GROMACS .gro file of C-alpha atoms in nm:
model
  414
    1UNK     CA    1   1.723   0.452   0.281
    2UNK     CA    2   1.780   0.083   0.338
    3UNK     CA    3   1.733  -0.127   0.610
    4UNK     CA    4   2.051  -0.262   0.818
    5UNK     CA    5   1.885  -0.514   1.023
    6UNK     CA    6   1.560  -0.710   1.081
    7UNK     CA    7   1.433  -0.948   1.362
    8UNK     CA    8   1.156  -1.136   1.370
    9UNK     CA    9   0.973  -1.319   1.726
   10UNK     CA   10   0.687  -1.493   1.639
   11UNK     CA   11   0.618  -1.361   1.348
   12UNK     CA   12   0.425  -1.559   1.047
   13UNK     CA   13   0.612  -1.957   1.073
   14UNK     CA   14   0.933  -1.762   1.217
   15UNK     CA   15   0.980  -1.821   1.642
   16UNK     CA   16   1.303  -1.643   1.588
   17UNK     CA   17   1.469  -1.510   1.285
   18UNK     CA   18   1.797  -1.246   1.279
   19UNK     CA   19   1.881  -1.120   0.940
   20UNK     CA   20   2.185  -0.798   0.868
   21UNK     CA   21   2.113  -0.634   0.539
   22UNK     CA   22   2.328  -0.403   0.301
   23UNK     CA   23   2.261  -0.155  -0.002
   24UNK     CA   24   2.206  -0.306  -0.309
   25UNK     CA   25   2.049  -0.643  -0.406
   26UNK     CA   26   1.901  -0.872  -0.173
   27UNK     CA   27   1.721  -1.206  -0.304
   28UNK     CA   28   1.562  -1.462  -0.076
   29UNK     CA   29   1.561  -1.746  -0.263
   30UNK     CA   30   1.381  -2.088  -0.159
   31UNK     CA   31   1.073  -2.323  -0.282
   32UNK     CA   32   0.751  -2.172  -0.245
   33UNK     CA   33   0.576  -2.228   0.082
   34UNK     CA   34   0.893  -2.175   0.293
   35UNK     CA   35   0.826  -1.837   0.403
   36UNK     CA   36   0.992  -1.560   0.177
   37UNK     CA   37   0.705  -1.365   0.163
   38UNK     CA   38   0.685  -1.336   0.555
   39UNK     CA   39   1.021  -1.158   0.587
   40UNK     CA   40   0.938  -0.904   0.294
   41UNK     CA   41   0.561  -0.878   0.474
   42UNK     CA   42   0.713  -0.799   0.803
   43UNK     CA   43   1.001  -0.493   0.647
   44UNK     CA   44   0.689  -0.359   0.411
   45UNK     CA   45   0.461  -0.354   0.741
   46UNK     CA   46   0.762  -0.149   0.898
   47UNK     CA   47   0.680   0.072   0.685
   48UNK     CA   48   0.276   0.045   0.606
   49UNK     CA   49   0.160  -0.055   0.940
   50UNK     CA   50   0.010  -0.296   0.710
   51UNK     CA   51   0.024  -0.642   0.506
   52UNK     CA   52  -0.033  -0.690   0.145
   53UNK     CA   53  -0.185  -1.017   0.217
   54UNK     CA   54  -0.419  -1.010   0.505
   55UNK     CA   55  -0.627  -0.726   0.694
   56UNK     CA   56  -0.588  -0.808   1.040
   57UNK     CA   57  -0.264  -0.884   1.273
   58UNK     CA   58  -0.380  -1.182   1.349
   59UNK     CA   59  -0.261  -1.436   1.057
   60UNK     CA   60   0.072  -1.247   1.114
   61UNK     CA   61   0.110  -1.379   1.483
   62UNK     CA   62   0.265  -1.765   1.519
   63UNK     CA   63   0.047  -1.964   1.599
   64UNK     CA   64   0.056  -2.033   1.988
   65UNK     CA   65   0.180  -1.731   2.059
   66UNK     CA   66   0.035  -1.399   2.268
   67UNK     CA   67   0.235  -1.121   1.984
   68UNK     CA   68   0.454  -1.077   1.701
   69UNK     CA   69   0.757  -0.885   1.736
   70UNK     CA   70   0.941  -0.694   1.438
   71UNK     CA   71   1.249  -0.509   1.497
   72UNK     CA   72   1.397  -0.319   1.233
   73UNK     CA   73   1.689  -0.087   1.223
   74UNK     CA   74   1.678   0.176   0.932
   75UNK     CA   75   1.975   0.380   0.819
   76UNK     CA   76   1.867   0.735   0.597
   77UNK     CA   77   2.206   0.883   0.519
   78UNK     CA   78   2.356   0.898   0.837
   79UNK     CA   79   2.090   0.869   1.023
   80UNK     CA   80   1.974   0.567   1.210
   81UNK     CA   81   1.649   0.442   1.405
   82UNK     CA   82   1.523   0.146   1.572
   83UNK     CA   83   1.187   0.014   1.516
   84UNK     CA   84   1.004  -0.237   1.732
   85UNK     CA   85   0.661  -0.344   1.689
   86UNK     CA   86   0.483  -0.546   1.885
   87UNK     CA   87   0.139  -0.671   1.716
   88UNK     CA   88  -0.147  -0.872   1.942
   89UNK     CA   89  -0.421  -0.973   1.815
   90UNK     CA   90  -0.715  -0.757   1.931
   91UNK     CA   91  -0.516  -0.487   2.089
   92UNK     CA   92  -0.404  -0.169   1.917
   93UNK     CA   93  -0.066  -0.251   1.794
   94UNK     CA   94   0.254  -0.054   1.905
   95UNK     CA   95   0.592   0.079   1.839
   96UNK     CA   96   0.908   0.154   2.015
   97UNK     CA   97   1.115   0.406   1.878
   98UNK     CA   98   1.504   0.410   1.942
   99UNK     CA   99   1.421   0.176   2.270
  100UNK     CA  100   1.164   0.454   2.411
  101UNK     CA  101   0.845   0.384   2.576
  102UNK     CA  102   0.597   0.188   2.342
  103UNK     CA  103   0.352   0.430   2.136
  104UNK     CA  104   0.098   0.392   1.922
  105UNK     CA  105   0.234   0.225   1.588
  106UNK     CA  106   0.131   0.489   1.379
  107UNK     CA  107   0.402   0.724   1.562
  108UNK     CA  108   0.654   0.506   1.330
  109UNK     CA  109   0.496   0.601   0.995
  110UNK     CA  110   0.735   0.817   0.757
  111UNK     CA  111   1.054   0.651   0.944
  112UNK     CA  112   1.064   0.359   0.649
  113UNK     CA  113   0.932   0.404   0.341
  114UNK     CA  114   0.895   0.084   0.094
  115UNK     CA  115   0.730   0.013  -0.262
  116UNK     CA  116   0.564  -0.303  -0.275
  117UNK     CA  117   0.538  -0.515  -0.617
  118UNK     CA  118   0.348  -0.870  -0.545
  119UNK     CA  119   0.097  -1.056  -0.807
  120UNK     CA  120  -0.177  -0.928  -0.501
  121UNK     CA  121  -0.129  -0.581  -0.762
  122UNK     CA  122  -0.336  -0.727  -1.020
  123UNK     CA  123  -0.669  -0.637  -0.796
  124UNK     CA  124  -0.528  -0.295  -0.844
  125UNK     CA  125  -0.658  -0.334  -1.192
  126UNK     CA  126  -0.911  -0.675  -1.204
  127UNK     CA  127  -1.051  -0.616  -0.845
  128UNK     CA  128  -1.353  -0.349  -0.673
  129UNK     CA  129  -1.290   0.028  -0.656
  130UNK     CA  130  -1.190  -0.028  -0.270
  131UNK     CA  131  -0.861  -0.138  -0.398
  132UNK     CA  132  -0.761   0.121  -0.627
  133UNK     CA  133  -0.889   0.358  -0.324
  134UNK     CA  134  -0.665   0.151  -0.073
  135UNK     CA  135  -0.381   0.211  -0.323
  136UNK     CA  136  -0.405   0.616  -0.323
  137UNK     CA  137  -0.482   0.662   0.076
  138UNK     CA  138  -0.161   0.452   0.151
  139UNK     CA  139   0.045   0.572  -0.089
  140UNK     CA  140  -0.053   0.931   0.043
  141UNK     CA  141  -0.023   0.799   0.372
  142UNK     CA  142   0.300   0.721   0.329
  143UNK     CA  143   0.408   1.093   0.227
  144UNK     CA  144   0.212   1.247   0.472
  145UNK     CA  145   0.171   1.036   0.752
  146UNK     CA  146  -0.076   1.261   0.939
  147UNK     CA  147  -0.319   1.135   0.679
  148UNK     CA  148  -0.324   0.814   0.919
  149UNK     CA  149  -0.520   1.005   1.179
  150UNK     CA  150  -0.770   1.180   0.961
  151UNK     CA  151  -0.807   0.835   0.775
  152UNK     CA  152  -0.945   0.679   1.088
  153UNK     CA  153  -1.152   0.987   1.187
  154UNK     CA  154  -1.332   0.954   0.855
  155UNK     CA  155  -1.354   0.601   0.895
  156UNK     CA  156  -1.523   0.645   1.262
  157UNK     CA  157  -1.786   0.924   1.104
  158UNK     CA  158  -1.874   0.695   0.824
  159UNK     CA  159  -1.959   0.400   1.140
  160UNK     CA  160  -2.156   0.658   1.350
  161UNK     CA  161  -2.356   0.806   1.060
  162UNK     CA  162  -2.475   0.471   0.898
  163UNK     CA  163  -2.580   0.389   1.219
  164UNK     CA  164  -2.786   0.648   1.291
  165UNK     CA  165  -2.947   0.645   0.892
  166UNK     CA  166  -3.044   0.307   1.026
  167UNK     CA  167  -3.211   0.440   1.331
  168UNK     CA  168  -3.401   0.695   1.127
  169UNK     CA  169  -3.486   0.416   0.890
  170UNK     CA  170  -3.649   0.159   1.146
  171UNK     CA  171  -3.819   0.482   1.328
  172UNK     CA  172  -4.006   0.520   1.007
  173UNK     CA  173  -3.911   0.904   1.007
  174UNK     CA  174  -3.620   1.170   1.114
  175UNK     CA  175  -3.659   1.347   1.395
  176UNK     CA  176  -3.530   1.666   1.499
  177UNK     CA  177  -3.272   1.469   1.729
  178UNK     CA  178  -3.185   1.282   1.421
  179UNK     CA  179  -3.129   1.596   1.217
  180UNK     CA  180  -2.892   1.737   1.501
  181UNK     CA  181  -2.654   1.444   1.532
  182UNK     CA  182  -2.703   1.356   1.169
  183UNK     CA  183  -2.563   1.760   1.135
  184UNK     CA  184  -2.303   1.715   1.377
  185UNK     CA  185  -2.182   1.387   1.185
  186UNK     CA  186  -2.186   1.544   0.853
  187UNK     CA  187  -1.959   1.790   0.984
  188UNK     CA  188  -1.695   1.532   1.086
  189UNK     CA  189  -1.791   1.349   0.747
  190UNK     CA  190  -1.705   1.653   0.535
  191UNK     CA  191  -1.434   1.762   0.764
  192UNK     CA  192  -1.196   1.444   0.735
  193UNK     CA  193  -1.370   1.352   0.364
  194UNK     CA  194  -1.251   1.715   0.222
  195UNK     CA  195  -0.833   1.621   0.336
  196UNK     CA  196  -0.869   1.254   0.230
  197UNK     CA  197  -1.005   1.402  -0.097
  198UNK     CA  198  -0.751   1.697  -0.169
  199UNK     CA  199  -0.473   1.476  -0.089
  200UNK     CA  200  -0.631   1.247  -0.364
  201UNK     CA  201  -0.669   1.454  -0.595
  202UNK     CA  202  -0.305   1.610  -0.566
  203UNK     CA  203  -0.156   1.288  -0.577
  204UNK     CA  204  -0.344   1.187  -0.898
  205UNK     CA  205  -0.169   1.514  -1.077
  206UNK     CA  206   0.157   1.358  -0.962
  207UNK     CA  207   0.111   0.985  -1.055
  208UNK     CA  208  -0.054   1.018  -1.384
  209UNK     CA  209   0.307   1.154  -1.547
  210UNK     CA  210   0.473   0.910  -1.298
  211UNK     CA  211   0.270   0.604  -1.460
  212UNK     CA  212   0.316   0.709  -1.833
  213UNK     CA  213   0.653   0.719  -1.758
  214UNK     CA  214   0.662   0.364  -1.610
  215UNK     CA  215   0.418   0.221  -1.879
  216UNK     CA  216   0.659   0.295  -2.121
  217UNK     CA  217   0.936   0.155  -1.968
  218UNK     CA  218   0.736  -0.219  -1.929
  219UNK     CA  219   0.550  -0.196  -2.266
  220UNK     CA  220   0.526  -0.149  -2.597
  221UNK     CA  221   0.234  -0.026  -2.799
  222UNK     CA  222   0.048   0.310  -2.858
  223UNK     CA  223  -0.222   0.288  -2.625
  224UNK     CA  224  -0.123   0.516  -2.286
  225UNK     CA  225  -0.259   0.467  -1.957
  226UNK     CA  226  -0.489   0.777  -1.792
  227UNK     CA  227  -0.607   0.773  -1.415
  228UNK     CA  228  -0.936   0.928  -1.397
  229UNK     CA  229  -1.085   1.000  -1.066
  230UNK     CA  230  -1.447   1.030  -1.033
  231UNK     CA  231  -1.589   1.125  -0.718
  232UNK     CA  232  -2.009   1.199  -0.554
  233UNK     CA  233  -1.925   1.493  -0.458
  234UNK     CA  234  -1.905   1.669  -0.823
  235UNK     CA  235  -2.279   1.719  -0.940
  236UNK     CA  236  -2.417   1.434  -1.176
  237UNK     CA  237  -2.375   1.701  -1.482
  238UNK     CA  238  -2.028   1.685  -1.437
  239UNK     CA  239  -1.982   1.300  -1.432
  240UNK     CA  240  -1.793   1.330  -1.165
  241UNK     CA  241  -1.477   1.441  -1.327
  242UNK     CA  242  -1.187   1.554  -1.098
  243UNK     CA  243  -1.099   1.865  -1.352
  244UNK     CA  244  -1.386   2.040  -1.193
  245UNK     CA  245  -1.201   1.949  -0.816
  246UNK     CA  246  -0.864   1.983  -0.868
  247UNK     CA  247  -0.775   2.357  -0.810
  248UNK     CA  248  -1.024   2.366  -0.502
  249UNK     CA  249  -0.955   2.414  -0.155
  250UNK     CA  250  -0.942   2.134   0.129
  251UNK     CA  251  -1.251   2.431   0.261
  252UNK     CA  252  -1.409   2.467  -0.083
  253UNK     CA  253  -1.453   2.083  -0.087
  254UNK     CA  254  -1.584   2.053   0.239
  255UNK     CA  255  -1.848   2.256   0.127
  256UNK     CA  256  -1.911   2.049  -0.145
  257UNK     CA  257  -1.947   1.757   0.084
  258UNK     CA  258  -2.183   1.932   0.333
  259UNK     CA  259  -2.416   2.052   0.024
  260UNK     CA  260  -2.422   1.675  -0.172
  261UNK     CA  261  -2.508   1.539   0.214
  262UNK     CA  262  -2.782   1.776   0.203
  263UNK     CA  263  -2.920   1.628  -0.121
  264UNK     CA  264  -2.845   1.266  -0.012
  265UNK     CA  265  -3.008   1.278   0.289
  266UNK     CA  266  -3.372   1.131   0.166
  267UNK     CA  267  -3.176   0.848  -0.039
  268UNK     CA  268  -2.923   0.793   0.215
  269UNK     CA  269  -3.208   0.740   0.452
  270UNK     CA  270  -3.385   0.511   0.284
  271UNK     CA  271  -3.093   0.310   0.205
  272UNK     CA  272  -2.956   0.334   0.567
  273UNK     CA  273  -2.596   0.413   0.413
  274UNK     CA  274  -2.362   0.696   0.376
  275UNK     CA  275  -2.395   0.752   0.022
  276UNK     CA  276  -2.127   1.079  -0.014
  277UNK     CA  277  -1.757   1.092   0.050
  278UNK     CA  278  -1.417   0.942  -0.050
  279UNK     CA  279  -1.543   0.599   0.040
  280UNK     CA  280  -1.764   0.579  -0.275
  281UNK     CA  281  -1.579   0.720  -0.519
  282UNK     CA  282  -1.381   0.536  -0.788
  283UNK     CA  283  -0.980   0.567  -0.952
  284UNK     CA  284  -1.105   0.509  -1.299
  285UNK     CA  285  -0.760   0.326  -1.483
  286UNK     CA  286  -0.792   0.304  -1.866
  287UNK     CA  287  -0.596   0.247  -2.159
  288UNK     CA  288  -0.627   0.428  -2.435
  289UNK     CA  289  -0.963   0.484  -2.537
  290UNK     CA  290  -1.118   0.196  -2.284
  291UNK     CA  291  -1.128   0.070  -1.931
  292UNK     CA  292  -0.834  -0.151  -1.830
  293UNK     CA  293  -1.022  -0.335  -1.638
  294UNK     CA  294  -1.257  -0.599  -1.886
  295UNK     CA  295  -1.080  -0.487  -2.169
  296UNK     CA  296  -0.730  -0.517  -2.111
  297UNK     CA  297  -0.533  -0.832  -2.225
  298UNK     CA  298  -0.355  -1.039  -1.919
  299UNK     CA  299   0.006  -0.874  -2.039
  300UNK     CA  300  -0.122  -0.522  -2.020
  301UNK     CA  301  -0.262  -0.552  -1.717
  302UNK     CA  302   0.047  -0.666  -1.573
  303UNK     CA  303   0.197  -0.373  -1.708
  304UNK     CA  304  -0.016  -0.117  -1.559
  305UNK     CA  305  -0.017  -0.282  -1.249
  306UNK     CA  306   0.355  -0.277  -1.250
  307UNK     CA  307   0.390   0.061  -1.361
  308UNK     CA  308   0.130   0.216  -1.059
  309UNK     CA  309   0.389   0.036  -0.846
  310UNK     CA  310   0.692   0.180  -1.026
  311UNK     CA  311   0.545   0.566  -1.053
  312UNK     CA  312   0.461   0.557  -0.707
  313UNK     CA  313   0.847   0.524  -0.692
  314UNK     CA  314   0.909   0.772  -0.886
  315UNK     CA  315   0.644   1.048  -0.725
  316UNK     CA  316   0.871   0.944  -0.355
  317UNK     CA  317   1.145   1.019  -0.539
  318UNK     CA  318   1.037   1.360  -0.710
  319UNK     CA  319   0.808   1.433  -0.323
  320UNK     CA  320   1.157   1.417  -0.104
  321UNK     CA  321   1.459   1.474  -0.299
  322UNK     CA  322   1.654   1.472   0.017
  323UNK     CA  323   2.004   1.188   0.101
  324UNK     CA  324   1.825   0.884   0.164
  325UNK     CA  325   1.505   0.938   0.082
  326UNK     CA  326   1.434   0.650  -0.160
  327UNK     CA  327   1.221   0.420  -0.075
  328UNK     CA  328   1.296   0.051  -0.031
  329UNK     CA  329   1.168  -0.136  -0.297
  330UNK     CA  330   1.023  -0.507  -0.253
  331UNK     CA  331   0.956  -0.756  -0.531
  332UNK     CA  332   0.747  -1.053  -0.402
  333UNK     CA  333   0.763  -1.344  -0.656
  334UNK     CA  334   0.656  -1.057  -0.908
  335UNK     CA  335   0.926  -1.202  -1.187
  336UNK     CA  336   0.810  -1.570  -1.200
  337UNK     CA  337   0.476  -1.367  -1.313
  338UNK     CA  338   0.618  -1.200  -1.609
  339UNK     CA  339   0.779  -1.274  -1.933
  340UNK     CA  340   1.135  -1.233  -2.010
  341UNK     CA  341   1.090  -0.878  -2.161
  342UNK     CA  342   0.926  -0.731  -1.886
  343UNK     CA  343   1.164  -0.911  -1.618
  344UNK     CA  344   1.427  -0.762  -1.809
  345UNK     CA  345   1.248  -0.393  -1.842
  346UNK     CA  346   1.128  -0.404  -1.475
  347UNK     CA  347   1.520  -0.519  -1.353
  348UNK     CA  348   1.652  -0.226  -1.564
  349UNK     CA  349   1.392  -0.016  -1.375
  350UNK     CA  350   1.473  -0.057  -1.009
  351UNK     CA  351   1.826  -0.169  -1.035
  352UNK     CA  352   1.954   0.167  -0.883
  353UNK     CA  353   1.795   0.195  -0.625
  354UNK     CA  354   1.968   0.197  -0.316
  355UNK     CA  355   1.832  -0.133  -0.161
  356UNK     CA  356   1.608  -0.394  -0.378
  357UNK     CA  357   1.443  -0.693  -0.192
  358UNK     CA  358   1.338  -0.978  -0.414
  359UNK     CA  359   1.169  -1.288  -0.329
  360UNK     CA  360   1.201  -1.569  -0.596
  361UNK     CA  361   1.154  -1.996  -0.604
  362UNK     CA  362   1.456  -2.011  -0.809
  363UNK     CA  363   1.724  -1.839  -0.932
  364UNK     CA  364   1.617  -1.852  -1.282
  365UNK     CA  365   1.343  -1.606  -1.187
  366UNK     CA  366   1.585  -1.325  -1.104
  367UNK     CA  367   1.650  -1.099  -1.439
  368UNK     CA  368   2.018  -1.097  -1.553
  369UNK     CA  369   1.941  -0.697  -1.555
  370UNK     CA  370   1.974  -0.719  -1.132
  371UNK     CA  371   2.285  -0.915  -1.155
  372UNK     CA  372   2.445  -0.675  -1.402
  373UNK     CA  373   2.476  -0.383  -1.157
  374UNK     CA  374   2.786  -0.237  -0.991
  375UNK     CA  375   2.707  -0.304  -0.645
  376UNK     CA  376   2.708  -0.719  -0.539
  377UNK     CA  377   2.404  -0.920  -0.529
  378UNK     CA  378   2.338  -1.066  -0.132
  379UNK     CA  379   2.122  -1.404  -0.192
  380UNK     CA  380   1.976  -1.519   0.143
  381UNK     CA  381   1.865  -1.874   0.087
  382UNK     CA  382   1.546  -1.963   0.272
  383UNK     CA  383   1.449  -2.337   0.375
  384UNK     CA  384   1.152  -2.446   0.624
  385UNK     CA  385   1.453  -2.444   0.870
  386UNK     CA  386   1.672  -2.129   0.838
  387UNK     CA  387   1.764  -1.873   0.654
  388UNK     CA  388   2.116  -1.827   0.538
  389UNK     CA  389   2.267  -1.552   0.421
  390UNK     CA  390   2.538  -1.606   0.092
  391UNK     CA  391   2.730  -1.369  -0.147
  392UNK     CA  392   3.019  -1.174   0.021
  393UNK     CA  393   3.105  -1.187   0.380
  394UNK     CA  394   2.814  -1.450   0.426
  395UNK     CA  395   2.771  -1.834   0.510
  396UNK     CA  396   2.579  -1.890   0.832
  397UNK     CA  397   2.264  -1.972   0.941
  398UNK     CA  398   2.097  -1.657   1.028
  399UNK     CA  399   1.733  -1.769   1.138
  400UNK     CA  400   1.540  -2.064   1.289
  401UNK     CA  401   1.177  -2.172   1.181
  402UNK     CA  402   0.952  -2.419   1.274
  403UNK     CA  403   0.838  -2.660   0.975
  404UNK     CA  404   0.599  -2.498   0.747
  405UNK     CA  405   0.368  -2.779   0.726
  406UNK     CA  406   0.354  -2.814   1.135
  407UNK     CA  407   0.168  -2.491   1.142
  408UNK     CA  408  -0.144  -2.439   0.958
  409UNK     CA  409  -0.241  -2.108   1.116
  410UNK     CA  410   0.081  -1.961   0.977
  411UNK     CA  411  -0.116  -1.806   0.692
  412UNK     CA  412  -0.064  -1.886   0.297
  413UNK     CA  413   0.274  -1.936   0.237
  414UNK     CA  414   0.523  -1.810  -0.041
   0.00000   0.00000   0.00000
C-alpha cells in the first residue's frame, strides 16, 4: 500500500499543507526544527491513531486553533480510500471514511498500515516495561484492529478496580459489597486481560524468528537476540515463562487470571492496586546470554531496536500476503543515528518496499543503498515556509507554514 495524497489543517506548525505522493522513495529533507517529523507523525497516526512523540492530541493541534485535520488518501492495489481525521483536544477524536458521516477514529484502523523507525525506539530497549508492552499491543493492534476495543475495555476495568481496592483500603476491611463488584470487575479484568494476553503471546512466536532475521541483517557478532515474555499470571514456580502459556486458550487463560486475582486479592488490597494482568507483565529482550537492556553496548542496542522495527515488517508481511498489503514504512531521522554500516544494511533492508518515507537534515544522511534502487527517489525539501516537492514531475511549492520559531506550542521540532 502507499499513500497517494496527504493534507494537513492545523496540524503541528502546518495551517495548511498539500502534499501528492508516489511508490518508491520519498525523503523530506530540511534543517532540523522545520517540521519533517510532523508530516511523517501525521501519515503514521493515519495509521496508529497515535504519535510516536506525544500521548495526547493536544501538542498535535496548532496552536490557536479549535482541531487538527489530516486527510489522507490510501491506494491498496486498486483499491482506494479517503481518510479524514479531525483531532480536538478533549473530545474523542474522529474519522471520515470515503466522505461519510464522521465515526469514531478507531473505525479507520487496518485501512493504513505503517512501520515506524525514529531514535524514540531506543526506549524500546533503555526505557520501563510499559514501552516494550506499548510496542506488542500496537503492533497487534494493527493486525487485528478489534484489539482497539478490548484494549480500552481492559484499560476501563483496571480504573474501576483500583478504585474500589482503594475504597476497601480506607474502609479498613472488604465488605460483602466489595467482594461483589470486586467479582464482577475481575470478570471484565480476566475477560479483556485473557485476549490482550493470547494475542501477545501469538505475536511473540511470530516476531522472535522475524527479529533474528533482522538482527542479522544490521549486525555482526554471535550473540542472537531472544524475546522472553514473562507474565503474573504463570505461578511464581514457573518464573513466569510464556512456554507454560503459549498453547492455552484465550478461556484457559482467563481462568488463570480469575484464580491469580483470587490469590492477589489480600496484597492487592493492601496496596490499593491491580496487581494481575497484561499491564504488569514484562517483554524480557536479551542478547545472548544477558539482558539488552544494562548490558548492551550503544551499537547493539541500536540494532535490536532497529531490528524489532524491521521484523515487525516482516511478521505484516508473512500475516497478509495479499496485493498491497505492505506496510508503509517511515524512517524519522533514524540514519543520522547510525553508522555507515548499518545505514547501508538498514537501506538494503527496506529498499523494496513499495513506498519508503525518510526524514533526514541533509542529504548526506540518506544511504547510497536507497538511491541505488530501480524505482526514482522523490525528495520533498522542507523549509519553515513550504514544502516543495523535487525529483521527476516536481518543482512547486506544495505547502505553507507559519515560522517555526513564532509558535512555541507547536511541540519539539525535527
Amino acid at each position: 500500500m502507499h499513500l497517494e495524497s496527504l493534507a494537513l489543517q492545523d496540524f503541528r506548525t502546518y495551517e495548511s499543507l498539500n502534499l501528492e505522493l508516489t511508490p518508491g522513495i520519498t525523503v523530506f529533507l530540511g534543517s532540523n526544527g522545520v517540521g519533517k517529523t510532523n508530516i511523517v507523525e501525521a501519515v503514521d497516526y493515519a495509521a496508529t491513531l497515535g504519535s510516536h512523540r506525544v500521548s495526547t492530541t493536544a501538542p498535535m493541534i496548532h496552536m490557536g486553533a479549535q482541531r487538527a485535520v489530516i486527510r489522507a488518501g490510501v491506494r491498496r492495489a486498486t483499491h482506494r480510500t479517503t481518510l479524514e481525521f479531525a483531532l480536538e483536544s478533549g473530545k474523542a477524536n474522529t474519522v471520515a471514511i470515503n466522505r461519510g458521516a464522521p465515526t469514531r477514529a478507531r473505525d479507520a484502523l487496518g485501512t493504513v498500515h505503517t512501520v515506524l523507525f525514529s531514535p524514540e525506539d531506543l526506549s524500546l530497549i533503555k526505557g520501563d516495561p510499559s514501552h516494550r508492552r506499548n510496542f506488542l499491543d500496537d503492533l497487534a493492534t494493527s493486525m487485528r484492529p478489534f484489539l482497539a476495543g478490548v484494549r480500552a475495555d481492559y484499560d476501563k476495568s483496571v480504573k474501576q478496580r483500583n478504585a474500589l481496592l482503594k475504597s476497601a483500603r480506607a474502609a479498613g476491611r472488604i465488605t460483602e459489597a466489595h467482594l461483589a463488584t470486586l467479582a464482577a470487575w475481575n470478570d471484565q479484568l480476566a475477560t479483556t486481560g485473557a485476549q490482550i494476553l493470547y494475542a501477545r503471546i501469538q505475536l511473540i512466536k511470530a516476531l522472535e524468528p522475524e527479529v533474528h532475521r533482522a538482527y542479522a541483517q544490521l549486525a555482526e557478532g554471535p550473540r542472537l537476540p531472544t524475546l522472553q515474555y514473562r507474565s503474573q499470571v504463570v505461578p511464581a514456580e514457573a518464573e513466569g515463562r510464556v512456554e507454560n502459556l503459549e498453547h492455552l486458550s484465550v478461556a484457559q487463560l482467563r481462568g488463570l487470571m480469575l484464580t491469580a486475582c483470587d490469590q492477589m486479592r489480600d496484597r492487592e488490597i493492601e496496596r490499593a492496586s491491580s496487581l494481575v494482568g497484561p499491564h504488569r507483565d514484562e517483554l524480557e529482550l536479551t542478547l545472548g546470554q544477558l539482558p539488552a537492556r544494562g548490558y548492551a553496548s550503544h551499537g547493539e542496542m541500536w540494532s535490536y531496536a532497529l531490528a524489532l522495527r524491521l521484523g515487525s515488517w516482516y511478521v505484516h508481511l508473512d500475516d497478509d500476503r495479499t496485493e498491497g498489503a505492505s506496510p508503509i514504512l517511515i524512517l524519522d531521522d533514524v540514519f543520522a543515528e547510525l553508522d555507515a554500516r548499518r545505514r547501508d544494511r538498514l537501506a538494503q533492508a527496506v529498499a523494496g518496499a513499495e513506498q519508503v518515507l525518510v526524514t533526514a537534515a541533509v542529504d548526506a544522511d540518506v544511504p547510497q543503498a536507497l538511491r541505488e534502487d530501480q524505482r526514482p527517489v522523490t525528495v520533498v525539501r522542507v523549509t519553515p515556509g513550504q514544502a516543495v516537492l523535487t525529483g521527476p514531475g516536481h518543482d512547486a511549492a506544495v505547502g505553507r507554514a507559519p515560522d517555526v520559531e513564532t509558535d512555541p506550542g507547536a511541540g519539539e521540532l525535527r
